[in-house]
Tab-separated table of C-alpha atoms in Angstrom:
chain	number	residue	atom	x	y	z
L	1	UNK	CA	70.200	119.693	120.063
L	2	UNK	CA	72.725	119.446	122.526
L	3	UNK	CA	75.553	116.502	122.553
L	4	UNK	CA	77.914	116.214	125.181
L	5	UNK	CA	81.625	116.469	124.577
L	6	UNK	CA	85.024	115.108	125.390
L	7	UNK	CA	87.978	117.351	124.440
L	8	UNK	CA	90.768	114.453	124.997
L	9	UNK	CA	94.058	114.777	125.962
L	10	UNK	CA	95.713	118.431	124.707
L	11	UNK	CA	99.105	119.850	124.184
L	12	UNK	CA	101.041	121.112	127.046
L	13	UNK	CA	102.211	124.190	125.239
L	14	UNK	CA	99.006	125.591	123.860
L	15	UNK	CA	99.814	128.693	122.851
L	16	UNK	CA	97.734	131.694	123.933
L	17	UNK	CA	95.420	133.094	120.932
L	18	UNK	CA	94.609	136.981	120.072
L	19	UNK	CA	91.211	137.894	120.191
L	20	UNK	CA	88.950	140.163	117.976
L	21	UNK	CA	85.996	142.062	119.236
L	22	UNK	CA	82.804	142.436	117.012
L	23	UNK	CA	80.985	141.504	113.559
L	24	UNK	CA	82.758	141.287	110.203
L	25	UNK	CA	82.236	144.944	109.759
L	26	UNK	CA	83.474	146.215	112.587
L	27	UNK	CA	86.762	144.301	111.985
L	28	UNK	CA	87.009	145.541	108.460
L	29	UNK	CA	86.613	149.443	109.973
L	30	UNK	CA	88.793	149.369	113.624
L	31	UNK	CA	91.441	146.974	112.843
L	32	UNK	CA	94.603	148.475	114.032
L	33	UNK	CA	97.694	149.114	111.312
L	34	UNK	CA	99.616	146.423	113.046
L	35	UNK	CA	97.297	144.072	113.834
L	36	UNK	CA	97.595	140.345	113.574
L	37	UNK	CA	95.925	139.005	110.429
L	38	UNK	CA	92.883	136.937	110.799
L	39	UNK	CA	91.985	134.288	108.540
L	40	UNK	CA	88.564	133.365	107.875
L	41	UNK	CA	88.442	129.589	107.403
L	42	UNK	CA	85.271	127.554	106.101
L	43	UNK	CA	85.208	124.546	107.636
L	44	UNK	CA	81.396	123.038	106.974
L	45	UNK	CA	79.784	124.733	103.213
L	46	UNK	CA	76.333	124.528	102.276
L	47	UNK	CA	75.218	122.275	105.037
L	48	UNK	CA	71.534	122.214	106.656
L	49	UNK	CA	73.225	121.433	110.172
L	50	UNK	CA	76.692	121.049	111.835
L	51	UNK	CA	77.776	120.966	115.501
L	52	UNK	CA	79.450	123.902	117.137
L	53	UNK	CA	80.649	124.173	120.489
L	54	UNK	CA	83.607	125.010	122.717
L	55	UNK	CA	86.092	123.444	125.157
L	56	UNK	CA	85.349	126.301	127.775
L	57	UNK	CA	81.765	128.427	127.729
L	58	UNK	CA	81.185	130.400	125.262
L	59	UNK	CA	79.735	133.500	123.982
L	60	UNK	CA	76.798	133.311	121.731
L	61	UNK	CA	76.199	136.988	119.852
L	62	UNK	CA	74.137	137.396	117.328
L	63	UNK	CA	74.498	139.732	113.482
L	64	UNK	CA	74.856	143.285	115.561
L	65	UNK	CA	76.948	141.953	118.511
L	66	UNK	CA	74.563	141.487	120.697
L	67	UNK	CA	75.356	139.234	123.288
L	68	UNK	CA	72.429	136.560	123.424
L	69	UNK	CA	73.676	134.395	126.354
L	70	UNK	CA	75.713	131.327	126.776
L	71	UNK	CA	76.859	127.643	125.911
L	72	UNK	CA	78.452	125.436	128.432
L	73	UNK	CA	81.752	124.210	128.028
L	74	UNK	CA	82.687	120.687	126.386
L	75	UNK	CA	78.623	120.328	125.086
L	76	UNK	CA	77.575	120.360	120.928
L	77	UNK	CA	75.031	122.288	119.799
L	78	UNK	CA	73.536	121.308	116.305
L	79	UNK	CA	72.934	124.524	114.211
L	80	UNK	CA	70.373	124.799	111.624
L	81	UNK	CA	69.558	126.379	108.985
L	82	UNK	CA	65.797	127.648	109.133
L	83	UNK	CA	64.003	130.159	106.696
L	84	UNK	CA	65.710	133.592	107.251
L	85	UNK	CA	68.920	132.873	109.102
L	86	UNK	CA	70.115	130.119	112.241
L	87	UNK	CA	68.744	127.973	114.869
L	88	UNK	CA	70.899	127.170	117.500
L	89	UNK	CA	69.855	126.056	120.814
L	90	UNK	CA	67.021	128.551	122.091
L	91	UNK	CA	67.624	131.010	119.762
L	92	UNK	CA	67.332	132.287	116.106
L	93	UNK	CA	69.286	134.780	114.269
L	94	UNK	CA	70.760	135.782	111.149
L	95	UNK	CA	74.042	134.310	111.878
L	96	UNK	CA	75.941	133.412	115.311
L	97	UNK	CA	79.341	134.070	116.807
L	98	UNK	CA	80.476	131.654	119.130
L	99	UNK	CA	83.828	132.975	121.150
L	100	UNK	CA	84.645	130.933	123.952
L	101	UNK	CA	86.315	132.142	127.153
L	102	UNK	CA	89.623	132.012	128.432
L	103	UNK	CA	92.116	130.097	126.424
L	104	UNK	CA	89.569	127.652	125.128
L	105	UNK	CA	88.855	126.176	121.907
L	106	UNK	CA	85.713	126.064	119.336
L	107	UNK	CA	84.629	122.674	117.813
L	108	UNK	CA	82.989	122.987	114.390
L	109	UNK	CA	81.833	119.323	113.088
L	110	UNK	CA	83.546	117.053	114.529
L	111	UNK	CA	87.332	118.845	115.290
L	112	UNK	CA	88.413	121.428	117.665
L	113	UNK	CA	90.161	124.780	116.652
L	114	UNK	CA	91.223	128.045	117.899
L	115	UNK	CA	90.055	131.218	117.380
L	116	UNK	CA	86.269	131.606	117.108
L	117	UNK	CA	83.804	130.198	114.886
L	118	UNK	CA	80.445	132.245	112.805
L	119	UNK	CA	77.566	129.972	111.494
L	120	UNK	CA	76.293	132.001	108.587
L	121	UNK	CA	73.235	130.895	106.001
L	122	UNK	CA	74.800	130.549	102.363
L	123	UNK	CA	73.101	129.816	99.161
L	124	UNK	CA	72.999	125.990	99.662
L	125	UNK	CA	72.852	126.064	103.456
L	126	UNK	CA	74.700	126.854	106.535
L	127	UNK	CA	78.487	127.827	106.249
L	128	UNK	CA	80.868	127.355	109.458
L	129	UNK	CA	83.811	129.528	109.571
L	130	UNK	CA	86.723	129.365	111.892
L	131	UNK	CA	87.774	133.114	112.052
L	132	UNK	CA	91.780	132.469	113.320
L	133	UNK	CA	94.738	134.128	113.833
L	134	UNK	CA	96.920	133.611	110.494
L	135	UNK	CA	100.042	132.197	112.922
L	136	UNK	CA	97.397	130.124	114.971
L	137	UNK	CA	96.207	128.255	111.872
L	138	UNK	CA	99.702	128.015	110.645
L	139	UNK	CA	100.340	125.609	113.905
L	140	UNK	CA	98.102	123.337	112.672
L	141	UNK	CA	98.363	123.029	109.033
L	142	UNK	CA	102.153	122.338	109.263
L	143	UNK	CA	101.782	119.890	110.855
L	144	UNK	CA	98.885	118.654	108.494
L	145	UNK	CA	101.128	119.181	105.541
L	146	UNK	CA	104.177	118.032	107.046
L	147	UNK	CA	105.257	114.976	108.964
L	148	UNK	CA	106.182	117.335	112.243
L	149	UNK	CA	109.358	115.568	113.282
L	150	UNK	CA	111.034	116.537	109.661
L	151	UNK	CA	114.093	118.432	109.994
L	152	UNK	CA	113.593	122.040	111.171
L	153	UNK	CA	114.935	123.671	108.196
L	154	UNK	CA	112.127	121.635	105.954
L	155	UNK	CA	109.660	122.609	108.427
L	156	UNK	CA	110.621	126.274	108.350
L	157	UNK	CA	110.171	126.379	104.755
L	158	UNK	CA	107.051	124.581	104.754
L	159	UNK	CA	105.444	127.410	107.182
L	160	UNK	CA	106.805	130.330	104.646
L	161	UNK	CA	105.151	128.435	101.844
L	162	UNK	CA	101.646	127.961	103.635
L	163	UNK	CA	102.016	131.825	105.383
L	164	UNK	CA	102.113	132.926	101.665
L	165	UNK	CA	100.251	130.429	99.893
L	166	UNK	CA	97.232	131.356	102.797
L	167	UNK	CA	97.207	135.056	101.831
L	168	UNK	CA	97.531	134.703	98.186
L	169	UNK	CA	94.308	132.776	98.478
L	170	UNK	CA	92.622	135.488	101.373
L	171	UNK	CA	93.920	138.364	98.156
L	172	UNK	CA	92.106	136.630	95.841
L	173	UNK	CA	88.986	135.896	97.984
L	174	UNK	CA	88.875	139.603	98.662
L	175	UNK	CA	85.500	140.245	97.345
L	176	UNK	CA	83.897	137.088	99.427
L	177	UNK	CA	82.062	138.101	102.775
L	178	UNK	CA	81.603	134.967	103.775
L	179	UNK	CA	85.471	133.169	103.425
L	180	UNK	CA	89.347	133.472	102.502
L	181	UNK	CA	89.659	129.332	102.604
L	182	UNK	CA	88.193	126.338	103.171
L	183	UNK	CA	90.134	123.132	104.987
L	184	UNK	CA	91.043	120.987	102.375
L	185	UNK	CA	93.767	119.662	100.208
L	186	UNK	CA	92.097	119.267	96.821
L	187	UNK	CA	91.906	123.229	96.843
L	188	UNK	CA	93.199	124.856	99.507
L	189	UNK	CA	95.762	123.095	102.444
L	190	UNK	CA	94.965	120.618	105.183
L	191	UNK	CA	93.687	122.043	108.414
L	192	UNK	CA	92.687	119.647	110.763
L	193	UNK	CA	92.820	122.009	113.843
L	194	UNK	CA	94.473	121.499	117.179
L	195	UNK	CA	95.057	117.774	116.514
L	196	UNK	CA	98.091	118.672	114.274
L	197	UNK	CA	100.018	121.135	115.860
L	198	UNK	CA	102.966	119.936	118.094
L	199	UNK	CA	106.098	121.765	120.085
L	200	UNK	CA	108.017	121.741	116.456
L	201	UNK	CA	105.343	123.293	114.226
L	202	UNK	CA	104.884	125.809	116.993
L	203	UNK	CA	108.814	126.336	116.612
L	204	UNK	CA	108.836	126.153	112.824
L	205	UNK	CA	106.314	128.825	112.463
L	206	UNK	CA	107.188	131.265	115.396
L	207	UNK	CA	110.813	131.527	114.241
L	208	UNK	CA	109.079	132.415	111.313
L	209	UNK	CA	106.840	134.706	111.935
L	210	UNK	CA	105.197	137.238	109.719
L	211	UNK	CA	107.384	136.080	106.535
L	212	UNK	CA	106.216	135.605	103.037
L	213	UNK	CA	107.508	135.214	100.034
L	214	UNK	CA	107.030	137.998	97.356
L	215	UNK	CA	108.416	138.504	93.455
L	216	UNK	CA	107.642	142.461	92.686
L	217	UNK	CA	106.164	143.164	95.857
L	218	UNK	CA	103.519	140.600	95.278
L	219	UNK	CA	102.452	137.432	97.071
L	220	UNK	CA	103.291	134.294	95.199
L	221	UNK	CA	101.561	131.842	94.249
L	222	UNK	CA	103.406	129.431	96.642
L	223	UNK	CA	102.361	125.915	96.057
L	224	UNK	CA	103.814	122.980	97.098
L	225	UNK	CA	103.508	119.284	96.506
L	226	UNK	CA	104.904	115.760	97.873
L	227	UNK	CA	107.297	115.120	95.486
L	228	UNK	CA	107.877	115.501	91.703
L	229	UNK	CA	110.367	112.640	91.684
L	230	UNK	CA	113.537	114.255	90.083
L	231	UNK	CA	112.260	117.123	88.298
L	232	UNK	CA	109.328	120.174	88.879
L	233	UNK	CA	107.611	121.558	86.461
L	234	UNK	CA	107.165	124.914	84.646
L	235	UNK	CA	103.734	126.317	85.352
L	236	UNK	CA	102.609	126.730	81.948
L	237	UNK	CA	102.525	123.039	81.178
L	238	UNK	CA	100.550	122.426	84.261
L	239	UNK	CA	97.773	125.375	84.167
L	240	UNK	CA	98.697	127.153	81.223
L	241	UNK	CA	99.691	130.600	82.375
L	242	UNK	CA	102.745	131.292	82.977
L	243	UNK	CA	104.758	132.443	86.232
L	244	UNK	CA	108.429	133.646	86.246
L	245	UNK	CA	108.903	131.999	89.813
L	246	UNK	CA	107.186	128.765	89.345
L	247	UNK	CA	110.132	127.323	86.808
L	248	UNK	CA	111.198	123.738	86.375
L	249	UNK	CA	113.912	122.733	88.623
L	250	UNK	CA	116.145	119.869	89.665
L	251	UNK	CA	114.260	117.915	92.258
L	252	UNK	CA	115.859	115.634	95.423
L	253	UNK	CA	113.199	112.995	95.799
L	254	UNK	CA	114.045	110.710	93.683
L	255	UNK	CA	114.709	107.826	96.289
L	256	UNK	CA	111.525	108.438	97.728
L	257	UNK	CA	108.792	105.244	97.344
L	258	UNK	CA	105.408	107.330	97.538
L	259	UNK	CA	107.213	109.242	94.753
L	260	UNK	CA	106.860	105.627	92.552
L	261	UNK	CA	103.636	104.019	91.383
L	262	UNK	CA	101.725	101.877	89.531
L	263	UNK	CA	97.932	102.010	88.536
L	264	UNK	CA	96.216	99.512	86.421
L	265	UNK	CA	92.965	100.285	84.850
L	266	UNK	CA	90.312	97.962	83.296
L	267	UNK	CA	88.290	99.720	80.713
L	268	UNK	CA	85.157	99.477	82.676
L	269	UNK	CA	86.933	102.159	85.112
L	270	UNK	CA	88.369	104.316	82.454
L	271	UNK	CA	84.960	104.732	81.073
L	272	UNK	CA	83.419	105.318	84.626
L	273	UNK	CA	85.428	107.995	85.107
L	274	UNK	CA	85.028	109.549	81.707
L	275	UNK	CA	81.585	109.771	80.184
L	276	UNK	CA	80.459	109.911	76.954
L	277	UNK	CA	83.386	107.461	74.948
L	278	UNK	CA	81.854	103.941	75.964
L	279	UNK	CA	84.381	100.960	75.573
L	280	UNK	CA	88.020	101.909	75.648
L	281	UNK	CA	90.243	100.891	72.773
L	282	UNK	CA	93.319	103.161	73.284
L	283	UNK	CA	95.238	105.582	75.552
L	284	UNK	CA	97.547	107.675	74.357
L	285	UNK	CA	99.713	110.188	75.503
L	286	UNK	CA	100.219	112.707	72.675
L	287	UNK	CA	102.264	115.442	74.399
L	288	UNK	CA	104.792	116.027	77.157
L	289	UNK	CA	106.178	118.535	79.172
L	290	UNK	CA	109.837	118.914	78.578
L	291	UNK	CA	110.323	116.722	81.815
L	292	UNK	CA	108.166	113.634	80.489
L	293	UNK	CA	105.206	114.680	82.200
L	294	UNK	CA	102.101	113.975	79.900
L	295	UNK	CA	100.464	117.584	78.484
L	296	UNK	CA	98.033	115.865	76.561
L	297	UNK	CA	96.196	112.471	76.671
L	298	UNK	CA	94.106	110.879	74.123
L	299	UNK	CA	91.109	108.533	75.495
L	300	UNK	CA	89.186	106.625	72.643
L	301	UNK	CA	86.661	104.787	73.059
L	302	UNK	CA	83.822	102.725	70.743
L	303	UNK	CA	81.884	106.575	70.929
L	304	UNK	CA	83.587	109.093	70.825
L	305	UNK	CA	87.160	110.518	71.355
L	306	UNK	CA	88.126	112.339	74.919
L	307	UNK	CA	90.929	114.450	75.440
L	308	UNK	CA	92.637	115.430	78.634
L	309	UNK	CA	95.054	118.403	78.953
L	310	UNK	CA	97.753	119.940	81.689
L	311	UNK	CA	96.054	118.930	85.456
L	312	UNK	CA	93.012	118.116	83.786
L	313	UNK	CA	94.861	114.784	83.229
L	314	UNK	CA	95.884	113.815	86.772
L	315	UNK	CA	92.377	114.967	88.485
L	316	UNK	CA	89.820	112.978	86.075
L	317	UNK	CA	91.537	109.824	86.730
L	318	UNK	CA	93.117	110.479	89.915
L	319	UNK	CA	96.321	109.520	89.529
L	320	UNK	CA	99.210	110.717	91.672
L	321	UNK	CA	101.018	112.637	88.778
L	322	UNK	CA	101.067	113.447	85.007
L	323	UNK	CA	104.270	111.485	84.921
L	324	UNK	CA	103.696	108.343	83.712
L	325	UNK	CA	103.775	105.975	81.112
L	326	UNK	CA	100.836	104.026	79.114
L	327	UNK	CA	101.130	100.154	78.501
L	328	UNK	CA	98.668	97.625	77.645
L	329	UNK	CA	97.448	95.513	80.231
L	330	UNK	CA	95.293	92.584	80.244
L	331	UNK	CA	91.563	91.712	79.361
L	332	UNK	CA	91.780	95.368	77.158
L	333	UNK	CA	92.752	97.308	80.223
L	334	UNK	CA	96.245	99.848	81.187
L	335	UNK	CA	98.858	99.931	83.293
L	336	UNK	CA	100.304	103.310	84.199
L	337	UNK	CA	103.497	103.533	85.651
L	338	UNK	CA	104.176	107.157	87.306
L	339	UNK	CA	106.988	109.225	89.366
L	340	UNK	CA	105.822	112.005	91.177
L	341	UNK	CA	102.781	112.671	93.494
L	342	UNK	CA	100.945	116.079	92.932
L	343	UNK	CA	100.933	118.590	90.445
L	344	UNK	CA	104.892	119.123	90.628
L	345	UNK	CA	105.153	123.280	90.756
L	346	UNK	CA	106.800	124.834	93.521
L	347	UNK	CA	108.405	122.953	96.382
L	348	UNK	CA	108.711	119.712	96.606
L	349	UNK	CA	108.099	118.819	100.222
L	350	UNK	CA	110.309	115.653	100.037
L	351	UNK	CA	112.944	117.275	98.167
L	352	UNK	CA	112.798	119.576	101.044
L	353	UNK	CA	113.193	117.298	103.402
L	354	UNK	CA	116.439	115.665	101.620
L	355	UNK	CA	117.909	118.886	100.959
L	356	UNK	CA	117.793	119.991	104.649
L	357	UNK	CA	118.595	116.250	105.510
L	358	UNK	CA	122.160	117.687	103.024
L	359	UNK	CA	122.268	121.080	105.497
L	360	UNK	CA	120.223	123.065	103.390
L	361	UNK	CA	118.732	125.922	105.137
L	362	UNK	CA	115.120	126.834	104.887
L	363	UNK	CA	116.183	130.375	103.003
L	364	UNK	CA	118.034	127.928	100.435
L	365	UNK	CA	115.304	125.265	99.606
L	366	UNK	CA	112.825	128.420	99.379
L	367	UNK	CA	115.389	129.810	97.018
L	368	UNK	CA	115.966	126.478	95.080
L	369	UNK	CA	112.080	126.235	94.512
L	370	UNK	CA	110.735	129.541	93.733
L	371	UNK	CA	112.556	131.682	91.584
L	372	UNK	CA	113.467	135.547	91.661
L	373	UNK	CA	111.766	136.032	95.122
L	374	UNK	CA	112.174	137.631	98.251
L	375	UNK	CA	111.178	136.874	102.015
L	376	UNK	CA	109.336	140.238	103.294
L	377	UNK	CA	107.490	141.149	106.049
L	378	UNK	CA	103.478	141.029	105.810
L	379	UNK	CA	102.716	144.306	105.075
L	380	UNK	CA	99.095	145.243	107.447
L	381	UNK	CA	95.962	146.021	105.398
């Protein structure tokens, strides 16, 4: 199925990519000591068809390398998953590469990226991964995760956080052949592809470059959040394990709006969202964190009794944050009124931006939000 494409209206200063030759395997055995890390993105999981394509024509190979022939530039292909492996266009294989030529760009659903992109059968369907240079993909998710016309120093930090936070995640994916990440912000960060990047989150992660943040040699955990609105947490009242450089600190974003909020709940939502308690007669929070964050929160209803602990709290009724307080509202229902937005650990990316609004420098707000660490060089694997 072919669909024709229009690739807009791009950025000027583009930046030239790297390229890798080959399958997965041969990348594993003949990458060089210093070469550029790639990143394996998924951007489509477990889907029986997505479009794939390219903003210049591309190179179709197939599981050995093979080259099977060519798509033309700015046209969609849908790929599908068929008994044994792929369909795409005229062909059928196991999986597909698709590398386009020249300084073009590979569209995977319905974004354009960089790099290249391999359509590989999973267990619940077809899986599309953006295989990307590590700095490439930075371009874009700064600017995803930031606002890109934030002070420099913010936007510096932001692309040391993300750098690290990217290969923690790739580490811990280490025995999946299929993925290091996917795109999204529920698990992973936002990666929208070329659409995001701009002249300052080129800047912001080439003056950058290669950095990450490590306590005893080792990769942090570097998450991030919008704000925390005054205070972050400790880790261990948030996910339960402890971390000696995700501590509780004094946060800058208090004057921040998004940072304030206000969610009112009938019961008929509450018990939506949590099964099993029927009618709601209370809420309670029954523990904090030693910055008023709620640990633990009672839900009774006319059935039974839920209770919601550490993140657990903020996801199953999507709230912003765990900061809040519980008042009775009317007709039986809640008000919560909260501070914060996100799980508050690591950097807040408003305080950020106030602290380098102050003069901070991106080596200090790093410093202020992750403890004992150190910025080191990515060490090749």
């Amino acid at each position: 199925m072919k669909i024709q494409l229009y690739l807009g209206a791009l950025f000027s200063q583009i930046k030239g990519r790297h390229w890798w030759v080959g399958i997965l395997l041969w990348f594993a055995l003949v990458a060089p000591a210093q070469a550029s890390v790639i990143l394996r993105v998924a951007i489509e999981r477990g889907v029986n068809q997505v479009k794939v394509g390219a903003s210049t024509t591309a190179i179709v190979k197939d599981s050995t390398g093979r080259t099977l022939g060519q798509l033309p530039g700015m046209s969609a292909y849908a790929a599908q998953s068929v008994p044994g492996g792929v369909a795409l266009d005229k062909w059928q294989s196991g999986l597909f590469w698709i590398e386009p030529t020249g300084k073009g760009f590979v569209y995977i659903g319905d974004r354009w990226f960089r790099g290249r992109t391999l359509v590989i059968p999973t267990e619940k369907g077809l899986t599309a991964v953006n295989w990307v240079d590590l700095e490439e993909y930075l371009y874009s998710v700064i600017g995803g995760e930031m606002d890109s016309s934030w002070p420099p120093e913010a936007l510096k930090a932001q692309a040391i956080a993300a750098r690290t936070y990217a290969l923690y995640e790739r580490e811990k994916q280490r025995n999946n052949p299929v993925y290091d990440l996917g795109d999204s912000p529920d698990r992973w960060q936002i990666y929208k592809g070329v659409s995001s990047e701009s002249r300052n989150t080129y800047t912001a992660v080439d003056n950058t470059a290669g950095k990450v943040l490590t306590h005893s040699n080792k990769i942090i955990l570097s998450v991030f959040h919008a704000c925390s609105g005054g205070h972050t947490e400790n880790v261990e009242d948030v996910w339960g394990n402890p971390l000696p450089y995700l501590r509780a600190v004094q946060d800058f974003d208090q004057n921040v709006k998004e940072c304030n909020w206000v969610k009112t709940f009938s019961p008929g939502e509450i018990s939506a969202r949590i099964s099993g308690i029927g009618n709601i007669k209370e809420m309670i929070a029954e523990s904090f964190s030693p910055f008023r964050s709620v640990k633990t929160l009672k839900i009774v209803g006319d059935q039974g009794t839920k209770v919601l602990k550490g993140e657990e709290v903020r996801t199953a009724l999507r709230l912003k944050s765990t900061r809040f307080t519980v008042s009775k509202g009317e007709n039986g229902g809640f008000v919560l009124q909260g501070l914060g937005f996100g799980h508050g650990l690591g950097m807040s990316q408003w305080g950020a931006y106030n602290l380098a609004q102050r003069g901070a420098s991106y080596l200090q707000i790093l410093g202020h939000y992750y403890k004992d660490v150190a910025l080191t060089p990515i060490q090749a694997k």
